[in-house]
Amino acid sequence: MLTAEAIIDIAALQHNFKFLSGKCPSAKMAVVIKGNAYGHGAVEFAQALPQADAFAVSRLPEAIELRDAGIKQPILLLEGCFCLEELKLASALGLHTMIHNKQQLQELESASLDKPVQVWLKIDTGMHRLGFSPELLNVYYERVKASTNSLNEIGLASHFYNADELQSDATEQQIQCFDKATKNYSGPKSLSNSAGTLYWPSAHYDWLRPGIALYGIVPRVESTGIKEGLHPVMTLKSKLISVREHKKGEAIGYGHNWTASQDTCIGVVAMGYGDGYPRTAPNGTPVLINGRKAIIVGNVSMDMITVDLGPNALDAVGDEVVFWGKGLPVEEVALHIGTLAYELVIKLTKRVKKTYI
Ligand SMILES: Cc1ncc(COP(=O)(O)O)c(C=O)c1O
C-alpha cells in the first residue's frame, strides 16, 4: 500500500536521551513530549524511555493520555491547570503542576483536593510570556507553602527565550536573574530547555527540560543535530508515483510557478500538504532520492509534490523519496522553507503512517 511514512527510530531517541543526560549527569530530566512528542507519538516515546525521571506536557489531556496508557512517571503540566476541575484531576493523577499566575495560586488555595500536588513556580526572567516577576517569588512561595494542597517541596522554574543564540547576552542575563531570585530557596530548580541543556552548563540546575533535542534536532537554525552528536529520530519518506519527461520552457503544477530551463525528468511523489508537508515550500527545497539530492519544483499540492530529477534520470516509479531525516537534516529543510524544524515535524497529519523501529 502506498502511503507517506514517518519512520521513528527508537534507538536514535535513546541515543539522544543518553547524550543529553551526559551533559549533566547529576540533573534529572523531564522529557518534553507535548504536542504528541512533537508529532512523533507521545505514548510510544514515554514507553520507550522508562529511564526518564519525568515527562512534561502542556495541557491536561496530554497527561491523561499518558496515564491512560499506563505511564507511571511524574508528569509536569508546563502551563499548569486552567481551572479547579483540572487541578482536581491533576491531584488525582499525581501530576506536577506549574503555577505562573494569580488565578492558579488562588485556585490552589481554595481547592479541596484529595491529595496534595507537586507545585512548580514559574518565574518570568525575561521571556514575558508566562510567569510572575521575580520580586513576587516570596509571596507566591509563602502562599503555596502555607497551602495544604501543595507538597512540601516547591519547584522553581523559568524558561529561556533566546538560548539558541550563543552570541546574545540575553541568556546570561536570564541565568543571573534566576540565580538571584532563587538563591535562598531550597526546592528543585529548572531552567534549561534543549538549548540550555546543550549550550549553557551554568543553567543546568536540578532538572533539565529538553524537547526538540530528544528528537535529534537542534534549536540553532545554522546547525544540525547530526553535526552536534544527536541522531535524527524521524525520517519522512514516500515514493515516486510517476516519472515524466518534461520539455524546456514547460511550466508545472498549480499556478505554473516554475518553468524548466532545459529538458528534464520530473518525479511526482505521493506527499503533499494533506500529509503536513508545507504548502509554502519554495522551488529548490531539497529532497533525497536514490542517494542524491534533488529539488522540489512547482507548488506543493494536497497529495503530490513534483521534483526535478534532472535530464535522463534513471529513477523509477516506486523509488523512495526522503523529505527529511537520515541523510537530509530537517533543520536544512526548515531553513529552505523559512520555518523551524519544530513546526515541520509536529504538523504531519494522520495520513502519514508512523512506523517505529
Ligand atoms: C516551558 C518549556 N520547557 C521546555 C520546553 C522544551 O523546549 P525545546 O523543545 O526547545 O527543548 C518547552 C517547549 O517549548 C517549554 O515551553
JSON list of C-alpha atoms in Angstrom, two decimals, residues 147-356:
[
{"chain": "A", "resi": 147, "resn": "SER", "atom": "CA", "xyz": [-1.48, 25.58, 51.42]},
{"chain": "A", "resi": 148, "resn": "THR", "atom": "CA", "xyz": [-2.27, 22.02, 52.44]},
{"chain": "A", "resi": 149, "resn": "ASN", "atom": "CA", "xyz": [-2.89, 21.33, 48.75]},
{"chain": "A", "resi": 150, "resn": "SER", "atom": "CA", "xyz": [0.83, 21.60, 48.00]},
{"chain": "A", "resi": 151, "resn": "LEU", "atom": "CA", "xyz": [3.52, 19.06, 48.78]},
{"chain": "A", "resi": 152, "resn": "ASN", "atom": "CA", "xyz": [6.29, 20.47, 50.95]},
{"chain": "A", "resi": 153, "resn": "GLU", "atom": "CA", "xyz": [8.90, 20.66, 48.23]},
{"chain": "A", "resi": 154, "resn": "ILE", "atom": "CA", "xyz": [8.18, 23.50, 45.80]},
{"chain": "A", "resi": 155, "resn": "GLY", "atom": "CA", "xyz": [9.94, 23.60, 42.45]},
{"chain": "A", "resi": 156, "resn": "LEU", "atom": "CA", "xyz": [11.25, 26.79, 40.85]},
{"chain": "A", "resi": 157, "resn": "ALA", "atom": "CA", "xyz": [11.33, 27.18, 37.09]},
{"chain": "A", "resi": 158, "resn": "SER", "atom": "CA", "xyz": [11.75, 29.64, 34.28]},
{"chain": "A", "resi": 159, "resn": "HIS", "atom": "CA", "xyz": [12.12, 29.46, 30.51]},
{"chain": "A", "resi": 160, "resn": "PHE", "atom": "CA", "xyz": [14.67, 30.81, 28.02]},
{"chain": "A", "resi": 161, "resn": "TYR", "atom": "CA", "xyz": [13.64, 32.93, 25.07]},
{"chain": "A", "resi": 162, "resn": "ASN", "atom": "CA", "xyz": [16.89, 33.09, 23.11]},
{"chain": "A", "resi": 163, "resn": "ALA", "atom": "CA", "xyz": [19.24, 30.39, 24.34]},
{"chain": "A", "resi": 164, "resn": "ASP", "atom": "CA", "xyz": [19.89, 29.11, 20.82]},
{"chain": "A", "resi": 165, "resn": "GLU", "atom": "CA", "xyz": [21.67, 32.43, 20.08]},
{"chain": "A", "resi": 166, "resn": "LEU", "atom": "CA", "xyz": [25.09, 31.76, 21.52]},
{"chain": "A", "resi": 167, "resn": "GLN", "atom": "CA", "xyz": [26.37, 35.32, 21.00]},
{"chain": "A", "resi": 168, "resn": "SER", "atom": "CA", "xyz": [23.44, 37.05, 22.65]},
{"chain": "A", "resi": 169, "resn": "ASP", "atom": "CA", "xyz": [23.85, 38.10, 26.29]},
{"chain": "A", "resi": 170, "resn": "ALA", "atom": "CA", "xyz": [20.12, 37.61, 26.95]},
{"chain": "A", "resi": 171, "resn": "THR", "atom": "CA", "xyz": [20.64, 34.10, 28.27]},
{"chain": "A", "resi": 172, "resn": "GLU", "atom": "CA", "xyz": [23.38, 35.13, 30.67]},
{"chain": "A", "resi": 173, "resn": "GLN", "atom": "CA", "xyz": [21.04, 37.81, 32.00]},
{"chain": "A", "resi": 174, "resn": "GLN", "atom": "CA", "xyz": [18.20, 35.29, 32.42]},
{"chain": "A", "resi": 175, "resn": "ILE", "atom": "CA", "xyz": [20.51, 32.91, 34.30]},
{"chain": "A", "resi": 176, "resn": "GLN", "atom": "CA", "xyz": [21.64, 35.72, 36.61]},
{"chain": "A", "resi": 177, "resn": "CYS", "atom": "CA", "xyz": [18.06, 36.80, 37.18]},
{"chain": "A", "resi": 178, "resn": "PHE", "atom": "CA", "xyz": [17.01, 33.21, 38.01]},
{"chain": "A", "resi": 179, "resn": "ASP", "atom": "CA", "xyz": [20.03, 32.73, 40.29]},
{"chain": "A", "resi": 180, "resn": "LYS", "atom": "CA", "xyz": [19.34, 35.92, 42.20]},
{"chain": "A", "resi": 181, "resn": "ALA", "atom": "CA", "xyz": [15.63, 35.22, 42.58]},
{"chain": "A", "resi": 182, "resn": "THR", "atom": "CA", "xyz": [16.01, 31.61, 43.72]},
{"chain": "A", "resi": 183, "resn": "LYS", "atom": "CA", "xyz": [19.26, 31.54, 45.69]},
{"chain": "A", "resi": 184, "resn": "ASN", "atom": "CA", "xyz": [17.56, 31.49, 49.10]},
{"chain": "A", "resi": 185, "resn": "TYR", "atom": "CA", "xyz": [15.13, 28.71, 48.21]},
{"chain": "A", "resi": 186, "resn": "SER", "atom": "CA", "xyz": [15.88, 25.06, 48.57]},
{"chain": "A", "resi": 187, "resn": "GLY", "atom": "CA", "xyz": [13.37, 23.48, 46.16]},
{"chain": "A", "resi": 188, "resn": "PRO", "atom": "CA", "xyz": [14.40, 21.83, 42.89]},
{"chain": "A", "resi": 189, "resn": "LYS", "atom": "CA", "xyz": [15.26, 24.31, 40.13]},
{"chain": "A", "resi": 190, "resn": "SER", "atom": "CA", "xyz": [14.74, 24.03, 36.40]},
{"chain": "A", "resi": 191, "resn": "LEU", "atom": "CA", "xyz": [15.69, 26.44, 33.64]},
{"chain": "A", "resi": 192, "resn": "SER", "atom": "CA", "xyz": [17.05, 24.55, 30.66]},
{"chain": "A", "resi": 193, "resn": "ASN", "atom": "CA", "xyz": [15.20, 23.56, 27.52]},
{"chain": "A", "resi": 194, "resn": "SER", "atom": "CA", "xyz": [17.24, 21.87, 24.76]},
{"chain": "A", "resi": 195, "resn": "ALA", "atom": "CA", "xyz": [19.32, 24.97, 24.05]},
{"chain": "A", "resi": 196, "resn": "GLY", "atom": "CA", "xyz": [20.09, 25.39, 27.76]},
{"chain": "A", "resi": 197, "resn": "THR", "atom": "CA", "xyz": [20.97, 21.72, 28.06]},
{"chain": "A", "resi": 198, "resn": "LEU", "atom": "CA", "xyz": [23.24, 21.79, 25.02]},
{"chain": "A", "resi": 199, "resn": "TYR", "atom": "CA", "xyz": [24.92, 25.18, 25.30]},
{"chain": "A", "resi": 200, "resn": "TRP", "atom": "CA", "xyz": [24.56, 26.67, 28.80]},
{"chain": "A", "resi": 201, "resn": "PRO", "atom": "CA", "xyz": [26.07, 24.43, 31.50]},
{"chain": "A", "resi": 202, "resn": "SER", "atom": "CA", "xyz": [25.57, 27.11, 34.16]},
{"chain": "A", "resi": 203, "resn": "ALA", "atom": "CA", "xyz": [21.82, 26.79, 33.59]},
{"chain": "A", "resi": 204, "resn": "HIS", "atom": "CA", "xyz": [21.51, 23.06, 34.22]},
{"chain": "A", "resi": 205, "resn": "TYR", "atom": "CA", "xyz": [20.42, 23.17, 37.88]},
{"chain": "A", "resi": 206, "resn": "ASP", "atom": "CA", "xyz": [18.42, 20.16, 39.18]},
{"chain": "A", "resi": 207, "resn": "TRP", "atom": "CA", "xyz": [16.03, 19.37, 36.33]},
{"chain": "A", "resi": 208, "resn": "LEU", "atom": "CA", "xyz": [16.61, 19.62, 32.57]},
{"chain": "A", "resi": 209, "resn": "ARG", "atom": "CA", "xyz": [13.55, 20.04, 30.32]},
{"chain": "A", "resi": 210, "resn": "PRO", "atom": "CA", "xyz": [14.70, 19.25, 26.80]},
{"chain": "A", "resi": 211, "resn": "GLY", "atom": "CA", "xyz": [12.22, 18.70, 23.99]},
{"chain": "A", "resi": 212, "resn": "ILE", "atom": "CA", "xyz": [13.45, 19.16, 20.44]},
{"chain": "A", "resi": 213, "resn": "ALA", "atom": "CA", "xyz": [16.95, 17.74, 21.03]},
{"chain": "A", "resi": 214, "resn": "LEU", "atom": "CA", "xyz": [15.45, 14.42, 22.13]},
{"chain": "A", "resi": 215, "resn": "TYR", "atom": "CA", "xyz": [14.15, 14.15, 18.59]},
{"chain": "A", "resi": 216, "resn": "GLY", "atom": "CA", "xyz": [17.66, 14.67, 17.22]},
{"chain": "A", "resi": 217, "resn": "ILE", "atom": "CA", "xyz": [17.07, 18.27, 16.21]},
{"chain": "A", "resi": 218, "resn": "VAL", "atom": "CA", "xyz": [18.98, 21.31, 17.42]},
{"chain": "A", "resi": 219, "resn": "PRO", "atom": "CA", "xyz": [17.21, 24.62, 18.00]},
{"chain": "A", "resi": 220, "resn": "ARG", "atom": "CA", "xyz": [20.01, 26.61, 16.30]},
{"chain": "A", "resi": 221, "resn": "VAL", "atom": "CA", "xyz": [19.00, 27.33, 12.71]},
{"chain": "A", "resi": 222, "resn": "GLU", "atom": "CA", "xyz": [22.55, 27.40, 11.46]},
{"chain": "A", "resi": 223, "resn": "SER", "atom": "CA", "xyz": [23.40, 23.92, 12.77]},
{"chain": "A", "resi": 224, "resn": "THR", "atom": "CA", "xyz": [22.00, 20.38, 12.63]},
{"chain": "A", "resi": 225, "resn": "GLY", "atom": "CA", "xyz": [21.53, 17.68, 15.22]},
{"chain": "A", "resi": 226, "resn": "ILE", "atom": "CA", "xyz": [23.80, 15.29, 13.37]},
{"chain": "A", "resi": 227, "resn": "LYS", "atom": "CA", "xyz": [26.67, 17.86, 13.46]},
{"chain": "A", "resi": 228, "resn": "GLU", "atom": "CA", "xyz": [26.26, 18.17, 17.22]},
{"chain": "A", "resi": 229, "resn": "GLY", "atom": "CA", "xyz": [26.18, 14.47, 18.06]},
{"chain": "A", "resi": 230, "resn": "LEU", "atom": "CA", "xyz": [22.43, 13.85, 18.04]},
{"chain": "A", "resi": 231, "resn": "HIS", "atom": "CA", "xyz": [20.73, 11.26, 15.85]},
{"chain": "A", "resi": 232, "resn": "PRO", "atom": "CA", "xyz": [17.63, 12.14, 13.78]},
{"chain": "A", "resi": 233, "resn": "VAL", "atom": "CA", "xyz": [14.63, 10.27, 15.14]},
{"chain": "A", "resi": 234, "resn": "MET", "atom": "CA", "xyz": [12.11, 10.88, 12.36]},
{"chain": "A", "resi": 235, "resn": "THR", "atom": "CA", "xyz": [12.68, 10.12, 8.69]},
{"chain": "A", "resi": 236, "resn": "LEU", "atom": "CA", "xyz": [9.79, 11.25, 6.49]},
{"chain": "A", "resi": 237, "resn": "LYS", "atom": "CA", "xyz": [9.52, 9.49, 3.19]},
{"chain": "A", "resi": 238, "resn": "SER", "atom": "CA", "xyz": [7.23, 8.44, 0.37]},
{"chain": "A", "resi": 239, "resn": "LYS", "atom": "CA", "xyz": [7.50, 7.08, -3.16]},
{"chain": "A", "resi": 240, "resn": "LEU", "atom": "CA", "xyz": [7.55, 8.21, -6.76]},
{"chain": "A", "resi": 241, "resn": "ILE", "atom": "CA", "xyz": [4.17, 7.62, -8.37]},
{"chain": "A", "resi": 242, "resn": "SER", "atom": "CA", "xyz": [5.17, 8.93, -11.79]},
{"chain": "A", "resi": 243, "resn": "VAL", "atom": "CA", "xyz": [8.30, 9.87, -13.74]},
{"chain": "A", "resi": 244, "resn": "ARG", "atom": "CA", "xyz": [7.64, 12.13, -16.73]},
{"chain": "A", "resi": 245, "resn": "GLU", "atom": "CA", "xyz": [9.66, 13.73, -19.46]},
{"chain": "A", "resi": 246, "resn": "HIS", "atom": "CA", "xyz": [9.42, 17.48, -19.24]},
{"chain": "A", "resi": 247, "resn": "LYS", "atom": "CA", "xyz": [10.41, 19.90, -22.01]},
{"chain": "A", "resi": 248, "resn": "LYS", "atom": "CA", "xyz": [12.45, 23.08, -21.68]},
{"chain": "A", "resi": 249, "resn": "GLY", "atom": "CA", "xyz": [10.06, 26.05, -21.35]},
{"chain": "A", "resi": 250, "resn": "GLU", "atom": "CA", "xyz": [7.21, 23.99, -19.88]},
{"chain": "A", "resi": 251, "resn": "ALA", "atom": "CA", "xyz": [5.86, 25.06, -16.50]},
{"chain": "A", "resi": 252, "resn": "ILE", "atom": "CA", "xyz": [4.43, 22.77, -13.86]},
{"chain": "A", "resi": 253, "resn": "GLY", "atom": "CA", "xyz": [1.64, 22.40, -11.30]},
{"chain": "A", "resi": 254, "resn": "TYR", "atom": "CA", "xyz": [-0.90, 24.80, -9.81]},
{"chain": "A", "resi": 255, "resn": "GLY", "atom": "CA", "xyz": [-0.06, 28.39, -10.67]},
{"chain": "A", "resi": 256, "resn": "HIS", "atom": "CA", "xyz": [2.75, 27.32, -13.00]},
{"chain": "A", "resi": 257, "resn": "ASN", "atom": "CA", "xyz": [5.35, 28.88, -10.70]},
{"chain": "A", "resi": 258, "resn": "TRP", "atom": "CA", "xyz": [8.34, 27.01, -12.12]},
{"chain": "A", "resi": 259, "resn": "THR", "atom": "CA", "xyz": [9.45, 26.67, -15.73]},
{"chain": "A", "resi": 260, "resn": "ALA", "atom": "CA", "xyz": [12.10, 24.22, -16.91]},
{"chain": "A", "resi": 261, "resn": "SER", "atom": "CA", "xyz": [15.28, 25.83, -18.24]},
{"chain": "A", "resi": 262, "resn": "GLN", "atom": "CA", "xyz": [16.24, 22.57, -20.00]},
{"chain": "A", "resi": 263, "resn": "ASP", "atom": "CA", "xyz": [14.69, 19.25, -20.99]},
{"chain": "A", "resi": 264, "resn": "THR", "atom": "CA", "xyz": [14.47, 17.21, -17.80]},
{"chain": "A", "resi": 265, "resn": "CYS", "atom": "CA", "xyz": [12.59, 14.46, -15.95]},
{"chain": "A", "resi": 266, "resn": "ILE", "atom": "CA", "xyz": [10.00, 15.25, -13.32]},
{"chain": "A", "resi": 267, "resn": "GLY", "atom": "CA", "xyz": [9.26, 12.87, -10.48]},
{"chain": "A", "resi": 268, "resn": "VAL", "atom": "CA", "xyz": [5.84, 13.05, -8.86]},
{"chain": "A", "resi": 269, "resn": "VAL", "atom": "CA", "xyz": [5.87, 11.97, -5.22]},
{"chain": "A", "resi": 270, "resn": "ALA", "atom": "CA", "xyz": [2.94, 10.87, -3.04]},
{"chain": "A", "resi": 271, "resn": "MET", "atom": "CA", "xyz": [3.31, 13.62, -0.43]},
{"chain": "A", "resi": 272, "resn": "GLY", "atom": "CA", "xyz": [1.61, 16.95, -0.05]},
{"chain": "A", "resi": 273, "resn": "TYR", "atom": "CA", "xyz": [0.15, 19.47, 2.33]},
{"chain": "A", "resi": 274, "resn": "GLY", "atom": "CA", "xyz": [-2.55, 16.90, 3.08]},
{"chain": "A", "resi": 275, "resn": "ASP", "atom": "CA", "xyz": [0.23, 14.94, 4.77]},
{"chain": "A", "resi": 276, "resn": "GLY", "atom": "CA", "xyz": [1.51, 18.03, 6.57]},
{"chain": "A", "resi": 277, "resn": "TYR", "atom": "CA", "xyz": [4.33, 18.90, 4.19]},
{"chain": "A", "resi": 278, "resn": "PRO", "atom": "CA", "xyz": [4.19, 22.72, 3.98]},
{"chain": "A", "resi": 279, "resn": "ARG", "atom": "CA", "xyz": [2.41, 24.25, 1.00]},
{"chain": "A", "resi": 280, "resn": "THR", "atom": "CA", "xyz": [4.91, 27.11, 1.32]},
{"chain": "A", "resi": 281, "resn": "ALA", "atom": "CA", "xyz": [8.00, 25.02, 0.44]},
{"chain": "A", "resi": 282, "resn": "PRO", "atom": "CA", "xyz": [9.62, 27.04, -2.36]},
{"chain": "A", "resi": 283, "resn": "ASN", "atom": "CA", "xyz": [11.25, 25.87, -5.57]},
{"chain": "A", "resi": 284, "resn": "GLY", "atom": "CA", "xyz": [14.66, 24.49, -4.62]},
{"chain": "A", "resi": 285, "resn": "THR", "atom": "CA", "xyz": [13.68, 22.80, -1.36]},
{"chain": "A", "resi": 286, "resn": "PRO", "atom": "CA", "xyz": [15.80, 19.63, -1.20]},
{"chain": "A", "resi": 287, "resn": "VAL", "atom": "CA", "xyz": [14.68, 16.00, -1.07]},
{"chain": "A", "resi": 288, "resn": "LEU", "atom": "CA", "xyz": [16.75, 12.81, -1.24]},
{"chain": "A", "resi": 289, "resn": "ILE", "atom": "CA", "xyz": [16.23, 10.28, -3.95]},
{"chain": "A", "resi": 290, "resn": "ASN", "atom": "CA", "xyz": [18.37, 7.26, -4.68]},
{"chain": "A", "resi": 291, "resn": "GLY", "atom": "CA", "xyz": [21.21, 8.66, -2.62]},
{"chain": "A", "resi": 292, "resn": "ARG", "atom": "CA", "xyz": [21.34, 12.12, -4.18]},
{"chain": "A", "resi": 293, "resn": "LYS", "atom": "CA", "xyz": [19.70, 15.45, -3.54]},
{"chain": "A", "resi": 294, "resn": "ALA", "atom": "CA", "xyz": [17.04, 16.70, -5.91]},
{"chain": "A", "resi": 295, "resn": "ILE", "atom": "CA", "xyz": [14.86, 19.78, -5.62]},
{"chain": "A", "resi": 296, "resn": "ILE", "atom": "CA", "xyz": [11.17, 20.45, -5.36]},
{"chain": "A", "resi": 297, "resn": "VAL", "atom": "CA", "xyz": [9.81, 22.39, -8.33]},
{"chain": "A", "resi": 298, "resn": "GLY", "atom": "CA", "xyz": [6.32, 23.85, -8.63]},
{"chain": "A", "resi": 299, "resn": "ASN", "atom": "CA", "xyz": [3.79, 24.39, -5.89]},
{"chain": "A", "resi": 300, "resn": "VAL", "atom": "CA", "xyz": [3.19, 21.64, -3.34]},
{"chain": "A", "resi": 301, "resn": "SER", "atom": "CA", "xyz": [-0.29, 20.15, -3.92]},
{"chain": "A", "resi": 302, "resn": "MET", "atom": "CA", "xyz": [-2.51, 18.43, -1.37]},
{"chain": "A", "resi": 303, "resn": "ASP", "atom": "CA", "xyz": [-1.35, 14.93, -2.31]},
{"chain": "A", "resi": 304, "resn": "MET", "atom": "CA", "xyz": [1.63, 15.41, -4.61]},
{"chain": "A", "resi": 305, "resn": "ILE", "atom": "CA", "xyz": [5.00, 17.08, -4.85]},
{"chain": "A", "resi": 306, "resn": "THR", "atom": "CA", "xyz": [6.93, 17.47, -8.08]},
{"chain": "A", "resi": 307, "resn": "VAL", "atom": "CA", "xyz": [10.70, 17.06, -8.10]},
{"chain": "A", "resi": 308, "resn": "ASP", "atom": "CA", "xyz": [13.26, 17.87, -10.80]},
{"chain": "A", "resi": 309, "resn": "LEU", "atom": "CA", "xyz": [15.14, 14.60, -11.28]},
{"chain": "A", "resi": 310, "resn": "GLY", "atom": "CA", "xyz": [17.42, 16.05, -13.96]},
{"chain": "A", "resi": 311, "resn": "PRO", "atom": "CA", "xyz": [17.87, 15.10, -17.63]},
{"chain": "A", "resi": 312, "resn": "ASN", "atom": "CA", "xyz": [17.91, 11.37, -18.43]},
{"chain": "A", "resi": 313, "resn": "ALA", "atom": "CA", "xyz": [17.19, 10.41, -14.83]},
{"chain": "A", "resi": 314, "resn": "LEU", "atom": "CA", "xyz": [17.02, 6.68, -14.14]},
{"chain": "A", "resi": 315, "resn": "ASP", "atom": "CA", "xyz": [14.66, 6.93, -11.18]},
{"chain": "A", "resi": 316, "resn": "ALA", "atom": "CA", "xyz": [11.53, 4.84, -11.48]},
{"chain": "A", "resi": 317, "resn": "VAL", "atom": "CA", "xyz": [8.02, 4.66, -10.13]},
{"chain": "A", "resi": 318, "resn": "GLY", "atom": "CA", "xyz": [8.18, 3.09, -6.66]},
{"chain": "A", "resi": 319, "resn": "ASP", "atom": "CA", "xyz": [11.57, 4.58, -5.76]},
{"chain": "A", "resi": 320, "resn": "GLU", "atom": "CA", "xyz": [11.76, 6.07, -2.30]},
{"chain": "A", "resi": 321, "resn": "VAL", "atom": "CA", "xyz": [11.98, 9.81, -1.69]},
{"chain": "A", "resi": 322, "resn": "VAL", "atom": "CA", "xyz": [13.15, 11.14, 1.67]},
{"chain": "A", "resi": 323, "resn": "PHE", "atom": "CA", "xyz": [11.84, 14.55, 2.74]},
{"chain": "A", "resi": 324, "resn": "TRP", "atom": "CA", "xyz": [13.86, 14.83, 5.94]},
{"chain": "A", "resi": 325, "resn": "GLY", "atom": "CA", "xyz": [15.61, 12.65, 8.47]},
{"chain": "A", "resi": 326, "resn": "LYS", "atom": "CA", "xyz": [18.54, 10.31, 7.86]},
{"chain": "A", "resi": 327, "resn": "GLY", "atom": "CA", "xyz": [20.73, 11.84, 5.15]},
{"chain": "A", "resi": 328, "resn": "LEU", "atom": "CA", "xyz": [18.77, 15.10, 4.97]},
{"chain": "A", "resi": 329, "resn": "PRO", "atom": "CA", "xyz": [18.59, 17.11, 8.20]},
{"chain": "A", "resi": 330, "resn": "VAL", "atom": "CA", "xyz": [15.16, 18.53, 8.91]},
{"chain": "A", "resi": 331, "resn": "GLU", "atom": "CA", "xyz": [16.90, 21.74, 10.04]},
{"chain": "A", "resi": 332, "resn": "GLU", "atom": "CA", "xyz": [18.23, 22.20, 6.47]},
{"chain": "A", "resi": 333, "resn": "VAL", "atom": "CA", "xyz": [14.76, 21.71, 5.00]},
{"chain": "A", "resi": 334, "resn": "ALA", "atom": "CA", "xyz": [13.26, 24.13, 7.54]},
{"chain": "A", "resi": 335, "resn": "LEU", "atom": "CA", "xyz": [15.80, 26.78, 6.56]},
{"chain": "A", "resi": 336, "resn": "HIS", "atom": "CA", "xyz": [14.70, 26.48, 2.90]},
{"chain": "A", "resi": 337, "resn": "ILE", "atom": "CA", "xyz": [11.05, 26.73, 3.81]},
{"chain": "A", "resi": 338, "resn": "GLY", "atom": "CA", "xyz": [11.57, 29.62, 6.22]},
{"chain": "A", "resi": 339, "resn": "THR", "atom": "CA", "xyz": [10.22, 27.84, 9.26]},
{"chain": "A", "resi": 340, "resn": "LEU", "atom": "CA", "xyz": [11.51, 25.86, 12.23]},
{"chain": "A", "resi": 341, "resn": "ALA", "atom": "CA", "xyz": [12.12, 22.13, 12.31]},
{"chain": "A", "resi": 342, "resn": "TYR", "atom": "CA", "xyz": [9.72, 22.09, 15.30]},
{"chain": "A", "resi": 343, "resn": "GLU", "atom": "CA", "xyz": [6.88, 23.10, 13.03]},
{"chain": "A", "resi": 344, "resn": "LEU", "atom": "CA", "xyz": [7.72, 20.61, 10.29]},
{"chain": "A", "resi": 345, "resn": "VAL", "atom": "CA", "xyz": [7.75, 17.51, 12.49]},
{"chain": "A", "resi": 346, "resn": "ILE", "atom": "CA", "xyz": [4.72, 18.44, 14.56]},
{"chain": "A", "resi": 347, "resn": "LYS", "atom": "CA", "xyz": [2.44, 19.21, 11.64]},
{"chain": "A", "resi": 348, "resn": "LEU", "atom": "CA", "xyz": [2.34, 15.82, 9.95]},
{"chain": "A", "resi": 349, "resn": "THR", "atom": "CA", "xyz": [-1.25, 14.68, 9.56]},
{"chain": "A", "resi": 350, "resn": "LYS", "atom": "CA", "xyz": [-2.88, 11.37, 10.43]},
{"chain": "A", "resi": 351, "resn": "ARG", "atom": "CA", "xyz": [-2.50, 10.24, 6.85]},
{"chain": "A", "resi": 352, "resn": "VAL", "atom": "CA", "xyz": [1.23, 9.73, 7.42]},
{"chain": "A", "resi": 353, "resn": "LYS", "atom": "CA", "xyz": [1.79, 6.25, 8.74]},
{"chain": "A", "resi": 354, "resn": "LYS", "atom": "CA", "xyz": [4.16, 6.12, 11.70]},
{"chain": "A", "resi": 355, "resn": "THR", "atom": "CA", "xyz": [6.43, 3.09, 11.82]},
{"chain": "A", "resi": 356, "resn": "TYR", "atom": "CA", "xyz": [8.50, 2.57, 14.96]}
]
